[in-house]
Tab-separated table of C-alpha atoms in Angstrom:
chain	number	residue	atom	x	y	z
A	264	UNK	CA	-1.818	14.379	-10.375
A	265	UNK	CA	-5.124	12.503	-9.541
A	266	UNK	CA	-6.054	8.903	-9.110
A	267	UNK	CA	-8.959	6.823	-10.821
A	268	UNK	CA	-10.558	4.189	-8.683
A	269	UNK	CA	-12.510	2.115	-11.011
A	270	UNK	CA	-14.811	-0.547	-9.371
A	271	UNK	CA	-16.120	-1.255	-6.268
A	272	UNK	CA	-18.737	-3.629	-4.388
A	273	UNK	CA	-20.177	-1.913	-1.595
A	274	UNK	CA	-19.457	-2.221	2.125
A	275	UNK	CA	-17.276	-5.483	1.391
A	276	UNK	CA	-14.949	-2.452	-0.060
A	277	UNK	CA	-15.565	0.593	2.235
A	278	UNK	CA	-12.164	0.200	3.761
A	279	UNK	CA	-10.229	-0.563	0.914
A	280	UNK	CA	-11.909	2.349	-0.683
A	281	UNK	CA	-10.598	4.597	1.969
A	282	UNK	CA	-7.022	3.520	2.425
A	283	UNK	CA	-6.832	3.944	-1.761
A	284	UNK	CA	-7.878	7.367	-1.199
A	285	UNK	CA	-6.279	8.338	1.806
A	286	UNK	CA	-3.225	7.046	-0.125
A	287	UNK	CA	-3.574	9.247	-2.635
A	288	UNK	CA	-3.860	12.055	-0.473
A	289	UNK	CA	-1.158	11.388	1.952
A	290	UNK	CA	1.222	10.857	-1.522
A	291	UNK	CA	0.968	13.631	-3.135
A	292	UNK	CA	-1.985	13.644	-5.590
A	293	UNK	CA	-4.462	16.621	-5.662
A	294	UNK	CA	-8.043	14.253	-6.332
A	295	UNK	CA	-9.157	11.140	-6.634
A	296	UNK	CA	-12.293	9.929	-8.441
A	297	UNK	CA	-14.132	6.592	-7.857
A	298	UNK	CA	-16.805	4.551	-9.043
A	299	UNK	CA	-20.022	3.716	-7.129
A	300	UNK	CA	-18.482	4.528	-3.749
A	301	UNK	CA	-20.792	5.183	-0.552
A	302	UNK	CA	-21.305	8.800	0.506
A	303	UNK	CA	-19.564	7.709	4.102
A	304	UNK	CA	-16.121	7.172	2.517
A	305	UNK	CA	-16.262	10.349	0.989
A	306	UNK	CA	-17.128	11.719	4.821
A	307	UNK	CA	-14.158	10.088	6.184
A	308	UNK	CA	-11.844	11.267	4.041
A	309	UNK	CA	-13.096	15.067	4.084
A	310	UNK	CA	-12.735	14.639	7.729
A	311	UNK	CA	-9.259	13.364	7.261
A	312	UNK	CA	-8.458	16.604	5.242
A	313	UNK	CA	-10.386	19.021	7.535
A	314	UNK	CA	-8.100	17.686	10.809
A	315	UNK	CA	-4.762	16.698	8.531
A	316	UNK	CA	-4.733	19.697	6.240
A	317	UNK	CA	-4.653	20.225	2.135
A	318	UNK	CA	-7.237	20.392	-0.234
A	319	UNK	CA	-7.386	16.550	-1.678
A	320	UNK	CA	-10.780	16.172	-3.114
A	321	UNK	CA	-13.082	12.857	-3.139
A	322	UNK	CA	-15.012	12.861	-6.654
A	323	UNK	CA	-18.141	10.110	-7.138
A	324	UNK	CA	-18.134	9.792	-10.626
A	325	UNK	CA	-20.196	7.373	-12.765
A	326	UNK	CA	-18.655	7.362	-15.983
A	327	UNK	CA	-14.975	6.659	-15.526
A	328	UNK	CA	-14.495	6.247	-19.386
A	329	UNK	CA	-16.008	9.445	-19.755
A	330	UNK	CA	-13.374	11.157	-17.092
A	331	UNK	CA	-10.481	9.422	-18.473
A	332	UNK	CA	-11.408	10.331	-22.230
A	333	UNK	CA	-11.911	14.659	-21.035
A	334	UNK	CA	-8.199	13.899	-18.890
A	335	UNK	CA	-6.829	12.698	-22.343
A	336	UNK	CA	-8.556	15.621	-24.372
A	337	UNK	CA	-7.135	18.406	-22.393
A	338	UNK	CA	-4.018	17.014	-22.854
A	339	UNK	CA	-3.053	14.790	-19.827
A	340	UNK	CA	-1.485	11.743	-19.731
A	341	UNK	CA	-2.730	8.231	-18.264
A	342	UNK	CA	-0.953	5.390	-16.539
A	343	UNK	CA	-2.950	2.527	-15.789
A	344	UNK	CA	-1.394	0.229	-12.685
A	345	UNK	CA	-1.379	-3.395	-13.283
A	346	UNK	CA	0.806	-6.533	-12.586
A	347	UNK	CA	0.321	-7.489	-16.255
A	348	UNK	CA	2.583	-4.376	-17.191
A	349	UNK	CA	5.990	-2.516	-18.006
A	350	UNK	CA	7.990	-3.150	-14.403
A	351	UNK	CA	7.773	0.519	-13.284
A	352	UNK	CA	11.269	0.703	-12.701
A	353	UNK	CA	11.339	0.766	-16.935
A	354	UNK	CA	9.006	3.111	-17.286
A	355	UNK	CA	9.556	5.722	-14.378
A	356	UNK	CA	11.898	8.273	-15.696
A	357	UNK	CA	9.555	8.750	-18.489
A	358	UNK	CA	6.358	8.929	-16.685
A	359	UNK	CA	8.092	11.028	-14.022
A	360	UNK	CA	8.539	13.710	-17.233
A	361	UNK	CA	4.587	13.755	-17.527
A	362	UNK	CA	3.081	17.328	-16.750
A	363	UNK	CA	-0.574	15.602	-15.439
A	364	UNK	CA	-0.881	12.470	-14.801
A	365	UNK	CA	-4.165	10.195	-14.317
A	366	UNK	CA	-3.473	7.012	-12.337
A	367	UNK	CA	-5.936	4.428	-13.247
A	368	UNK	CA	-6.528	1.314	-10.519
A	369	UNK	CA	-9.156	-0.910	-10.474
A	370	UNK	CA	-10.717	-3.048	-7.412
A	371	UNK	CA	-10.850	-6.472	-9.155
A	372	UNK	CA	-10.558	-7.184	-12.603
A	373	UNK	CA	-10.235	-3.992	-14.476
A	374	UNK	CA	-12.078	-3.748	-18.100
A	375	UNK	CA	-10.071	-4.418	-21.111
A	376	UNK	CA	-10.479	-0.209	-22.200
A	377	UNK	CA	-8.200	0.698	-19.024
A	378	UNK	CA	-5.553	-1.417	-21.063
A	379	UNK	CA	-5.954	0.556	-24.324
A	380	UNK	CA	-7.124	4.532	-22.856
A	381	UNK	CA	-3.297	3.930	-20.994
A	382	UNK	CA	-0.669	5.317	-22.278
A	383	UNK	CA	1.788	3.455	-19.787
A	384	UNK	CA	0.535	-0.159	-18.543
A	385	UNK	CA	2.900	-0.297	-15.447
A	386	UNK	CA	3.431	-3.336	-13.107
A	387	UNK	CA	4.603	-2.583	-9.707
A	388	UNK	CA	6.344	-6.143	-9.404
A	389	UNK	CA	4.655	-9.093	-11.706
A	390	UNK	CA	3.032	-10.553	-8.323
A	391	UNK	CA	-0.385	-10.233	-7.371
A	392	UNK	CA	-0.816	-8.095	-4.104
A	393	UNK	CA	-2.561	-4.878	-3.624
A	394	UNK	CA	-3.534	-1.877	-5.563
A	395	UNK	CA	-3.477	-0.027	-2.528
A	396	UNK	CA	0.242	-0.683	-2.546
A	397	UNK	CA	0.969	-0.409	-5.930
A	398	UNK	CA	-0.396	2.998	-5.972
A	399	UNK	CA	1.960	4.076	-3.263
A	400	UNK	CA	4.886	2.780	-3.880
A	401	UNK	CA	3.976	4.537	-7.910
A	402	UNK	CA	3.530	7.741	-5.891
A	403	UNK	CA	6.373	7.307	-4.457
A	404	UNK	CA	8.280	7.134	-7.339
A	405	UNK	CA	6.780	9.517	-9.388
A	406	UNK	CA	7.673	11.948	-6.397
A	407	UNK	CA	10.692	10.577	-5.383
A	408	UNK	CA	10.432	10.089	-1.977
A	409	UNK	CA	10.368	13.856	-1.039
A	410	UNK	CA	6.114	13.553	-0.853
A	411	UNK	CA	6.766	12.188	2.622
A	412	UNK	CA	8.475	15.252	4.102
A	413	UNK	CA	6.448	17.730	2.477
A	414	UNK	CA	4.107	19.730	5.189
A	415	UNK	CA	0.530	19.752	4.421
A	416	UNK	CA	-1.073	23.038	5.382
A	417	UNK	CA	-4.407	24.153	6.754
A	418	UNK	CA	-5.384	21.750	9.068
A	419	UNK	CA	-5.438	21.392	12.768
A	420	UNK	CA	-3.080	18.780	14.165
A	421	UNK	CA	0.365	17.924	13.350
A	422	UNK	CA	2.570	15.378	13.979
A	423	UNK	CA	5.823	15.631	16.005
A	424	UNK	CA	7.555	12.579	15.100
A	425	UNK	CA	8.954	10.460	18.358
A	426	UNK	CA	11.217	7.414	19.061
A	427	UNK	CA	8.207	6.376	21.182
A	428	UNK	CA	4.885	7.058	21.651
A	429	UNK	CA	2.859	9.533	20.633
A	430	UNK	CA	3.108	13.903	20.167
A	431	UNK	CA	0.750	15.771	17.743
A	432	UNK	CA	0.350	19.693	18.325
A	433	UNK	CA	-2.850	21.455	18.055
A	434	UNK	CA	-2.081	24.115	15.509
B	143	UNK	CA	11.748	-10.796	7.350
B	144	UNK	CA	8.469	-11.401	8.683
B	145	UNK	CA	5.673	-9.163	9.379
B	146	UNK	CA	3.171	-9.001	12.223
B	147	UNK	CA	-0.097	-7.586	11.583
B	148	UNK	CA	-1.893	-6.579	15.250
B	149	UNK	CA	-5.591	-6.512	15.269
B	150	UNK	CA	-8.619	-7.853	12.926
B	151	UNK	CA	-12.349	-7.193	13.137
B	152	UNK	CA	-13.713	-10.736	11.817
B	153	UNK	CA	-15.555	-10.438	7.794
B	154	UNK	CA	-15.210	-6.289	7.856
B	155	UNK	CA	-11.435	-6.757	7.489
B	156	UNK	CA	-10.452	-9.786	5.261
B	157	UNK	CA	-9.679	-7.750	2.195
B	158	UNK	CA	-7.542	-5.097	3.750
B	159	UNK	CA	-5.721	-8.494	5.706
B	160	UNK	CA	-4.929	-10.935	2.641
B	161	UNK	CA	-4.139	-7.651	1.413
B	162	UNK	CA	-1.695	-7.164	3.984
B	163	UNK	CA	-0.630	-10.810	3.854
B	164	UNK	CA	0.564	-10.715	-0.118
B	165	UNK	CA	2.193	-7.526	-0.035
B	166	UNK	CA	4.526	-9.224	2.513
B	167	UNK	CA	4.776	-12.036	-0.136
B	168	UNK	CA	5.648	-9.520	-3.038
B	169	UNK	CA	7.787	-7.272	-1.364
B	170	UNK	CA	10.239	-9.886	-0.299
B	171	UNK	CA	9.162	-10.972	3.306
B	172	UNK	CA	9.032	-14.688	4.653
B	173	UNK	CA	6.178	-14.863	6.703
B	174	UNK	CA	3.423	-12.952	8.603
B	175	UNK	CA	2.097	-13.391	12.013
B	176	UNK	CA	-1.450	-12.551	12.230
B	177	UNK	CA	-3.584	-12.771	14.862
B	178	UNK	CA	-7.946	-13.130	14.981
B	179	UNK	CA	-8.007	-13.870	11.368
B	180	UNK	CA	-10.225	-15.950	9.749
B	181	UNK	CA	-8.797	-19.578	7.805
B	182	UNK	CA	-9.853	-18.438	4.693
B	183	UNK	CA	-7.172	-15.486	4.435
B	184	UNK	CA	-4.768	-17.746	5.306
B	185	UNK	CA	-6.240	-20.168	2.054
B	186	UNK	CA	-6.416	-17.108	-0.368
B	187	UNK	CA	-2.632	-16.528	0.282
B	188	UNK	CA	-1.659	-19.884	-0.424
B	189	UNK	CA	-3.719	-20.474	-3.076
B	190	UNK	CA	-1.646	-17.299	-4.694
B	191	UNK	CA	1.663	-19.290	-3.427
B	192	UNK	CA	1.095	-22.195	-5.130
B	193	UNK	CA	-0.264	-20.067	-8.201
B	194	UNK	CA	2.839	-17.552	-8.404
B	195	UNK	CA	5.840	-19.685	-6.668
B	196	UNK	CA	7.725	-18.943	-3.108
B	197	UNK	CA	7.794	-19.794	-0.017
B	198	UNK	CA	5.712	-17.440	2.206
B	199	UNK	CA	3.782	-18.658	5.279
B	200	UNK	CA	0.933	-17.073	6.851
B	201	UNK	CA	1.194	-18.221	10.795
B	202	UNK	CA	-2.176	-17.442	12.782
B	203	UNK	CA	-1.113	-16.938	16.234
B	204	UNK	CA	-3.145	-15.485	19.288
B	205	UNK	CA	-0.312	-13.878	21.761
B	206	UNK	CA	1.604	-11.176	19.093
B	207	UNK	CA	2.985	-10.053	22.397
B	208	UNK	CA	4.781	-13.582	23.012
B	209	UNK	CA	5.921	-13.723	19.768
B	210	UNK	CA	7.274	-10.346	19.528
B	211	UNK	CA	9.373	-11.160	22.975
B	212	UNK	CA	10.540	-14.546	21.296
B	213	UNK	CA	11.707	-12.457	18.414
B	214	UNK	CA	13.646	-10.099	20.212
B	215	UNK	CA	15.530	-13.038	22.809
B	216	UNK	CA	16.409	-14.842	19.243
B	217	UNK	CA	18.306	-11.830	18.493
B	218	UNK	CA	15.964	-9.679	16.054
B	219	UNK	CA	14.763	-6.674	16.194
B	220	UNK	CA	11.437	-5.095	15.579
B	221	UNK	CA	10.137	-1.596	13.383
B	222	UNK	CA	6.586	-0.528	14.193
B	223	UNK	CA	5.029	0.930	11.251
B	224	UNK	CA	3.255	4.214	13.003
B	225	UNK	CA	2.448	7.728	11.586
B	226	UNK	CA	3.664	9.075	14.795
B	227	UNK	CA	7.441	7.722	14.845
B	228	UNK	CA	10.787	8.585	13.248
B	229	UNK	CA	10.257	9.552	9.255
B	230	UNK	CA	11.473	6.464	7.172
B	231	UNK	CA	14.286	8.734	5.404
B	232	UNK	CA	16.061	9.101	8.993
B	233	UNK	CA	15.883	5.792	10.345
B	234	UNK	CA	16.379	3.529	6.718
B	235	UNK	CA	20.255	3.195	6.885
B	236	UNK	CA	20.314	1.808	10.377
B	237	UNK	CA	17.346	-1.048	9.736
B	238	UNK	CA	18.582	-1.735	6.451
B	239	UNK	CA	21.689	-3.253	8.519
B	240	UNK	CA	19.499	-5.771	10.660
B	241	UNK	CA	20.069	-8.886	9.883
B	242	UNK	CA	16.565	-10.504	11.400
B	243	UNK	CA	13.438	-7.917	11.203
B	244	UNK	CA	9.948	-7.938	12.442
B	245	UNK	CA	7.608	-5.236	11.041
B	246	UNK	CA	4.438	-4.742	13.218
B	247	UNK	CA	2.210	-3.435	11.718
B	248	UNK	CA	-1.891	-2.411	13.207
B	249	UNK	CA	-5.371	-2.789	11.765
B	250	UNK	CA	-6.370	0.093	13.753
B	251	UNK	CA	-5.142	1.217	17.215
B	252	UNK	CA	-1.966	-0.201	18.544
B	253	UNK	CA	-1.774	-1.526	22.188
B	254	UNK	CA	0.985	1.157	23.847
B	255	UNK	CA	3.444	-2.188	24.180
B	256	UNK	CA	4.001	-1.954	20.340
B	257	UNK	CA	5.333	1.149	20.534
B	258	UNK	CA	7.700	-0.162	23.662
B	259	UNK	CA	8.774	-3.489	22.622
B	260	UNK	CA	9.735	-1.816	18.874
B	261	UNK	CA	13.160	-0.910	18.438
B	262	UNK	CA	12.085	1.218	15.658
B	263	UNK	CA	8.849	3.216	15.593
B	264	UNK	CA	9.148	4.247	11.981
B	265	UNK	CA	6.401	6.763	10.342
B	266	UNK	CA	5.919	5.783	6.520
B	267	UNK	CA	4.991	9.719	6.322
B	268	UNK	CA	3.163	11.677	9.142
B	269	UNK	CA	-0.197	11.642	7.362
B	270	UNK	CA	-2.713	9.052	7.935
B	271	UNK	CA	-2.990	6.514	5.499
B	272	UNK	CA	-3.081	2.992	5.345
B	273	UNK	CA	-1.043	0.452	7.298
B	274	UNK	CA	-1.164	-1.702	3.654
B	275	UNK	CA	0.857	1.680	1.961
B	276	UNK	CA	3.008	1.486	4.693
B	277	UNK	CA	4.130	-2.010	4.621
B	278	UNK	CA	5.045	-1.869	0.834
B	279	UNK	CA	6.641	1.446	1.470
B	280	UNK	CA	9.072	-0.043	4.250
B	281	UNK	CA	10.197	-3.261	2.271
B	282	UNK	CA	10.569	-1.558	-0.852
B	283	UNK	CA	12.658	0.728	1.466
B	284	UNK	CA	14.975	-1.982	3.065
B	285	UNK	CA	15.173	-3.432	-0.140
B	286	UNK	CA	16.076	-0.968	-1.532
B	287	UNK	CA	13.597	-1.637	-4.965
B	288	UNK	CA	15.512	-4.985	-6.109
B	289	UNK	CA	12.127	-7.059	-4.634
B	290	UNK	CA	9.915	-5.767	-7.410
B	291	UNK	CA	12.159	-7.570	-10.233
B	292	UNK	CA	12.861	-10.770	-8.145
B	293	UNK	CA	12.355	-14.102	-9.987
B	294	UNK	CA	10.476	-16.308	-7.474
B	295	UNK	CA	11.005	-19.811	-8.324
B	296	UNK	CA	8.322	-23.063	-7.777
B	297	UNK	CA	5.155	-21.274	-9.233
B	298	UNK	CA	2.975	-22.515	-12.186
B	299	UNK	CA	2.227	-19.297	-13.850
B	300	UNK	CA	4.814	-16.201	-15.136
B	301	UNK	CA	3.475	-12.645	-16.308
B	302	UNK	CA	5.336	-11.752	-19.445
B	303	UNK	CA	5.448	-7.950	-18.452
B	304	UNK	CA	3.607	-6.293	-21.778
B	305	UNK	CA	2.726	-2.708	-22.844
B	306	UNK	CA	-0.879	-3.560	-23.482
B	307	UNK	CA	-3.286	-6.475	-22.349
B	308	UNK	CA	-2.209	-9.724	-20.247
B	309	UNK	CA	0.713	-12.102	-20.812
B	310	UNK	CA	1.008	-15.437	-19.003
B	311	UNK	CA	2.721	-18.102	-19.508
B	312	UNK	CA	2.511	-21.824	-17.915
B	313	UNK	CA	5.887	-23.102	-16.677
């Protein structure tokens, strides 16, 4: 599973950026590649990894027609999230069935050959909101739930969840 | 259900906060508290209200500590959104049965009283992430899904959910 960021405007996005791919990490997919993004996210999110654990990878990429064409060719499947689509509760139990999986968002407006390299056009609700949200709550989905339990290995903290406050080990 | 969203660094933030703001709208809350935010969030989210239909408010307020008290002596009770709290899974059945809910969530650091005046401090995952994944996580939670194919009523415009391109029709 790995996640396609397509589009962004620099600094004005730098935090969106981030939360999209810290998203994808903390949900279960293995890589994300984006569009035009500064170095710095990239160095957040490493650092994220390096402290949280797992091996989710940050990929600049230039070409994102180019990356979603080779996902196609070697067989892999693309869903492309947008308000305009199939309600994802219609289309889950299919995509769910899908061995690899390219999720497609864009920042703004998304170009019309997103629409056609899809093979699922899914709408997470027919309201506008946030493709940060929409990508986790496909995630989500997709994993059913169990993504949120699942212990990440190889870094150096961990969580020990409390009623209040905070506990994290050193591991 | 209302949200209140703790914390905003003028201009760097506005994206991530209307962000914020309509995932409240189109995951079924009422209104969000915000505090430090700048008008034009607020005008962006009712711009989409009057677009796409429904009643949601955006209140700016400057003492989220006063209106988290009021909240609680009118009865409610509040869930802080923190990756250091009870997983969702193990605290869902009991919110789901509130009757009036506050969500807190933080742009960044929480003040220590969040984590005291919540009834709930509920991790969306023990991974960090983004406070925007969380949000749409937790209502699609309590709602249990049925948000995402709500009709919401007084809007001009309808997406006519479509396997490829962009359907909209003018009520």
């Amino acid at each position: 599973m790995a996640v396609l960021r397509i589009g962004h405007r620099l600094v004005r996005d730098d935090r969106v950026t981030t939360h999209a791919a810290l998203v994808s990490r903390a949900f279960g997919a293995e890589r994300i590649y984006m569009t035009g993004i500064d170095q710095s996210v990239k160095d957040t999110v490493n650092a994220v990894g390096k402290r949280w654990g797992g091996n989710f990878e940050v990929e600049i990429i230039e070409d994102w027609k180019g990356v979603a064409r080779a996902w196609k060719k070697s067989g892999g499947k693309i869903a492309h999230l947008t308000m305009y689509g199939i309600n994802i509760d219609d289309a889950i139990e299919k995509v769910r069935k899908e061995e690899k999986l390219l999720v497609i968002i864009g920042a703004e407006k998304v170009p019309r050959e997103a629409y056609e390299l899809a093979d699922y056009n899914i709408a997470v609700g027919n309201q506008p909101h946030s493709e940060i949200a929409a990508l986790a709550i496909f995630l989500d989905r997709v994993f059913s739930g169990k993504q949120l339990k699942k212990e990440v290995a190889g870094g150096q903290l961990r969580i020990v969840p409390s009623e209040k406050g905070k506990q994290v080990e050193k591991i």
